[in-house]
PDB file of C-alpha atoms in Angstrom:
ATOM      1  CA  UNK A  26      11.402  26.485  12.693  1.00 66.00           C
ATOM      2  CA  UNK A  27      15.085  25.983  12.533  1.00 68.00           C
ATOM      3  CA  UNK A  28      16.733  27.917   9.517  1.00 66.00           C
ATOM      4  CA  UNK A  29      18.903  24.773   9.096  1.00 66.00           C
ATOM      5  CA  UNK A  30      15.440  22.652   8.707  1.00 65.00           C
ATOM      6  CA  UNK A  31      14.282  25.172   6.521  1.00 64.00           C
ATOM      7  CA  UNK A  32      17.216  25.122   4.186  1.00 64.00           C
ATOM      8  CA  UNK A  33      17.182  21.287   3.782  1.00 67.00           C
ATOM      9  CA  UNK A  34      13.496  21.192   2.862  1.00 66.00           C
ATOM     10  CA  UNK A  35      14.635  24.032   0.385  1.00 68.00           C
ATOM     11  CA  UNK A  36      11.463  25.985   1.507  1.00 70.00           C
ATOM     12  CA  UNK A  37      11.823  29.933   2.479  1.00 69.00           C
ATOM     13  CA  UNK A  38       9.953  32.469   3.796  1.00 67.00           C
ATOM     14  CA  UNK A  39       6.087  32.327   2.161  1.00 67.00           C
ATOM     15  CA  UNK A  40       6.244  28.568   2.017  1.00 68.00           C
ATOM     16  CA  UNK A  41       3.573  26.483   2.703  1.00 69.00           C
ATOM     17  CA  UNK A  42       4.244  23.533   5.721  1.00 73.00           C
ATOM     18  CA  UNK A  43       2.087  20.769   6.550  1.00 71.00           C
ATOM     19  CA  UNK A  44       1.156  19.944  10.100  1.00 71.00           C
ATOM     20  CA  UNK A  45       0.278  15.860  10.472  1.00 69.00           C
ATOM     21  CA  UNK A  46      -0.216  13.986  13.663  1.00 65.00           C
ATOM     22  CA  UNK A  47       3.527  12.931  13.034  1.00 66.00           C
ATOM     23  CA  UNK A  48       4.739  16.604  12.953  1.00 72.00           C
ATOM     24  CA  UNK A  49       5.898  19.163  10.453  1.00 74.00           C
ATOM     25  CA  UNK A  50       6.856  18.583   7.090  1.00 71.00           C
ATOM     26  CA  UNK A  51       7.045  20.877   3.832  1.00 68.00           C
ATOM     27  CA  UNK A  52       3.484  20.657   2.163  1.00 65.00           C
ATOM     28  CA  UNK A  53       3.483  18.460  -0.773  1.00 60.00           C
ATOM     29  CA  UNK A  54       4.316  19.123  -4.625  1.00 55.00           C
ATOM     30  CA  UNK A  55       2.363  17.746  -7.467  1.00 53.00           C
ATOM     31  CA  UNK A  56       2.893  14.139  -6.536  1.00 57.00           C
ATOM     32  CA  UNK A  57       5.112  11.207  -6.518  1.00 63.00           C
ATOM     33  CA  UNK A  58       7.688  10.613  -8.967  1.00 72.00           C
ATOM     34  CA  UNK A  59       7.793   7.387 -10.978  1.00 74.00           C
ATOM     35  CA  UNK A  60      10.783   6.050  -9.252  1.00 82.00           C
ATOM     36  CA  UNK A  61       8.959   7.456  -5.526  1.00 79.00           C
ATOM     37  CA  UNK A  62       5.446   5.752  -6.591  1.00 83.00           C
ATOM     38  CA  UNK A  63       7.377   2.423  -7.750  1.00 88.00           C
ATOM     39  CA  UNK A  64       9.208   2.550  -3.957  1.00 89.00           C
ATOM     40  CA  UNK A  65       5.465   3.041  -1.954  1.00 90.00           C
ATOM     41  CA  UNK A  66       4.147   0.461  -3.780  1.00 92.00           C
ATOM     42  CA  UNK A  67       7.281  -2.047  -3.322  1.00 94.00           C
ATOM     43  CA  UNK A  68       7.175  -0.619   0.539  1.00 93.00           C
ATOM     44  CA  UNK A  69       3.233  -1.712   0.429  1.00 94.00           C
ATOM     45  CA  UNK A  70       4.164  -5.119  -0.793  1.00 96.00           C
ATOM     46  CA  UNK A  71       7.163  -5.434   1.652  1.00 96.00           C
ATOM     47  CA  UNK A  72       4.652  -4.661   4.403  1.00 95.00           C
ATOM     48  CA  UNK A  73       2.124  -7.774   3.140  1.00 97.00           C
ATOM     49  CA  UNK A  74       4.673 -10.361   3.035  1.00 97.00           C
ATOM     50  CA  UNK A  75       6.025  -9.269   6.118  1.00 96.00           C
ATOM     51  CA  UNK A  76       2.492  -9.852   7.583  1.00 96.00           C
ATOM     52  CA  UNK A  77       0.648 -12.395   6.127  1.00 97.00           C
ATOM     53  CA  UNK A  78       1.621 -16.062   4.406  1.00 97.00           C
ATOM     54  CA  UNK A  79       1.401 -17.101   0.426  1.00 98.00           C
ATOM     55  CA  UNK A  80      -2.077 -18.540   1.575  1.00 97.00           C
ATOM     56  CA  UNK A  81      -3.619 -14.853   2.942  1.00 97.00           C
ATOM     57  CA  UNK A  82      -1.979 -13.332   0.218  1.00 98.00           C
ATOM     58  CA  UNK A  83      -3.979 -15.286  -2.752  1.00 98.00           C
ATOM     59  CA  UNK A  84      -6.805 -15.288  -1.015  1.00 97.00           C
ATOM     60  CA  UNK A  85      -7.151 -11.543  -0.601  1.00 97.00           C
ATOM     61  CA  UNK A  86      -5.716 -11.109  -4.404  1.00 97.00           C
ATOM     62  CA  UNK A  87      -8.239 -13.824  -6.017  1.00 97.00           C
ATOM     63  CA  UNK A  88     -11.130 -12.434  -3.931  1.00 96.00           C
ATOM     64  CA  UNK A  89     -10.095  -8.605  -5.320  1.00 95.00           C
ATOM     65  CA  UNK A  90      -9.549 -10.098  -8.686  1.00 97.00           C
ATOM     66  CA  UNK A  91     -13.243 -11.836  -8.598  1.00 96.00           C
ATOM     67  CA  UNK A  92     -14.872  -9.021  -7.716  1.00 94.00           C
ATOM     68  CA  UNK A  93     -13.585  -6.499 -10.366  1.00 93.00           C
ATOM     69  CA  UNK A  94     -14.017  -8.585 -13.001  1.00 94.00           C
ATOM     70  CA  UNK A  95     -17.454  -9.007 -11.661  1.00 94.00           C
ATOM     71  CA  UNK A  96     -17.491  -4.834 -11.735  1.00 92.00           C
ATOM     72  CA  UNK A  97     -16.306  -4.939 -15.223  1.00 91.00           C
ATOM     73  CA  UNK A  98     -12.756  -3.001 -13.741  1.00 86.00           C
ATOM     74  CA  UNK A  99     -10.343  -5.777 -15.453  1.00 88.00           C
ATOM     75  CA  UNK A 100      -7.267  -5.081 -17.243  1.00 87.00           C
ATOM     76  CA  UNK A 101      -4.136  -7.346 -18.824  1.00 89.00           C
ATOM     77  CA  UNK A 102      -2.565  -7.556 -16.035  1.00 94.00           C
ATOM     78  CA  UNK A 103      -5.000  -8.845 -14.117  1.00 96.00           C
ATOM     79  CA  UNK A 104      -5.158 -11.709 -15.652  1.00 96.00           C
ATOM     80  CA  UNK A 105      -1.186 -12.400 -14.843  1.00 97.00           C
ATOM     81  CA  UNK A 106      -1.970 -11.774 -11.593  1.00 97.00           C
ATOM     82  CA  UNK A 107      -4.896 -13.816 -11.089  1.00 97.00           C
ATOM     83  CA  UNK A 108      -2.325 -17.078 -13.196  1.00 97.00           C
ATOM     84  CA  UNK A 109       0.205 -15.978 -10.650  1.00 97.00           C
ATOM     85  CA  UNK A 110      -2.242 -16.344  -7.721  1.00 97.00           C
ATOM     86  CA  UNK A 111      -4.025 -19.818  -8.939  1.00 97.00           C
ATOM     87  CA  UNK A 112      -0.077 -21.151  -9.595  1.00 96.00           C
ATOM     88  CA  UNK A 113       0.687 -22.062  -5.780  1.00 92.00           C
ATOM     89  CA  UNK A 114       4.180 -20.979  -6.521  1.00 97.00           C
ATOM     90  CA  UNK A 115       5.571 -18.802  -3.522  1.00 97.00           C
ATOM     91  CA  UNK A 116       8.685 -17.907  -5.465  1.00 97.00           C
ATOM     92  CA  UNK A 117       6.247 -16.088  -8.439  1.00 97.00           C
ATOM     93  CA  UNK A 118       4.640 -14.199  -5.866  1.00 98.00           C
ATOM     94  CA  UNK A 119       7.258 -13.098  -4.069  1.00 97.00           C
ATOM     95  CA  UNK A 120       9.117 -12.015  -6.935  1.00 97.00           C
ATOM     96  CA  UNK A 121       6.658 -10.239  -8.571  1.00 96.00           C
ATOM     97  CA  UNK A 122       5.747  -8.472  -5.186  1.00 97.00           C
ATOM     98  CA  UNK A 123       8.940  -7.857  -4.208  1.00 97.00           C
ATOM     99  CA  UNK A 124      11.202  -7.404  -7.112  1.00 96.00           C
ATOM    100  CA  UNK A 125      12.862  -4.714  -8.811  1.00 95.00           C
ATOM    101  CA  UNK A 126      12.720  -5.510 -12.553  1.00 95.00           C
ATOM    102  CA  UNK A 127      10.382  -3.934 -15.224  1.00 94.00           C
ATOM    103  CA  UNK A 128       7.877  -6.697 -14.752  1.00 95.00           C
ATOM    104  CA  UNK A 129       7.641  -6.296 -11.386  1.00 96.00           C
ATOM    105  CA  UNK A 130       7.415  -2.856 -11.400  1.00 94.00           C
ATOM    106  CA  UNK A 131       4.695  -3.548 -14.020  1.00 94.00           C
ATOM    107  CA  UNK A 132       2.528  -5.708 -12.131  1.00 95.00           C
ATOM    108  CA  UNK A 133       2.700  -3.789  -9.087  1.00 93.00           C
ATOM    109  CA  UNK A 134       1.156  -0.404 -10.594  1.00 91.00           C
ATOM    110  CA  UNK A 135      -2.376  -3.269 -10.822  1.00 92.00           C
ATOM    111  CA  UNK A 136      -1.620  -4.631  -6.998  1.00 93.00           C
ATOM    112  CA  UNK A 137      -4.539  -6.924  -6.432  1.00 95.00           C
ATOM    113  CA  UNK A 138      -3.287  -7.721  -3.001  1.00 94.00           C
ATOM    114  CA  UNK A 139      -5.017  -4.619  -1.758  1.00 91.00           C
ATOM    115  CA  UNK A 140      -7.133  -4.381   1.490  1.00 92.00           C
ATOM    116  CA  UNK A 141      -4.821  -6.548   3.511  1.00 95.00           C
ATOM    117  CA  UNK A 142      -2.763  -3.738   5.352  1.00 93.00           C
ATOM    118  CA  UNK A 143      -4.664  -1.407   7.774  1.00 90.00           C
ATOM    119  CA  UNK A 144      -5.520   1.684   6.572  1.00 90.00           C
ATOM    120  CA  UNK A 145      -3.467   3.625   9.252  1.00 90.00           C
ATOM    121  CA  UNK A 146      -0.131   1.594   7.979  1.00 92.00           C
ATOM    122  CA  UNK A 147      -0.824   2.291   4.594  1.00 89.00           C
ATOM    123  CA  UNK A 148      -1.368   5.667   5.280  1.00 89.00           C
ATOM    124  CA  UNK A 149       1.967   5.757   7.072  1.00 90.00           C
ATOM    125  CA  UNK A 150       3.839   4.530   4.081  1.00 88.00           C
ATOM    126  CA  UNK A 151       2.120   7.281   1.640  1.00 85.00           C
ATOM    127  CA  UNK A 152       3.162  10.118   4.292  1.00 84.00           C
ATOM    128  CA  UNK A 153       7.005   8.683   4.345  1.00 85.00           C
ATOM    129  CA  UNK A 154       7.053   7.997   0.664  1.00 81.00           C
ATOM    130  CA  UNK A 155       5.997  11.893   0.373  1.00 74.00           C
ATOM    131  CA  UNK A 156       8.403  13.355   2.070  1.00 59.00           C
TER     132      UNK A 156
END
């Protein structure tokens, strides 16, 4: 490995790296931060919009939302979610999905719109939002 590689990971000699199918990277440390975690899930969001219509969206989110509360896994903000789902109004969803302020940061940490993206591309986004 390059020293200079080396000294912007802030790794040394006796450090752990990680080898992925996308190449080398320092191995990971205890997790996302808050601000990291908030970022991967906006990125996840960014990804569904970018991908599928208002329509797709709801659909995916009322069918998650159905079947946890069926399960009995149902919290407060599910229940803005699902209102925000049954409303028809694009401009909610996208701002909740998509925004930056404490409520949207809220709501996304309970992302019903789960399942849409494949697995590979949301796998993608965890590795970059790692590191």
């Amino acid at each position: 490995m390059p020293k200079v590689a080396l000294e912007a990971w802030a790794i040394g000699e006796g450090d752990h790296l990680e080898l992925t199918e996308r190449g080398i990277r320092p191995a990971a440390r205890g997790g996302l931060s808050h601000q990291a975690l908030d970022e991967l899930k906006r990125s996840i969001a960014v990804a569904v919009v970018r991908g599928f219509t208002p329509r797709e969206i709801r659909a995916q989110m009322l069918a998650n939302l159905h079947r946890w509360k069926k399960q009995g896994t149902w919290g407060p903000a599910y229940d803005e979610w699902q209102n925000i789902a049954q409303s028809g109004d694009d401009g909610m969803l996208f701002s909740v999905m998509l925004g930056r302020d404490e409520n949207a940061v809220r709501l996304r940490q309970s992302m019903p719109f789960v399942g849409l993206l494949p697995q590979e591309e949301v796998r993608k986004l965890n590795e970059e939002a790692g590191g």
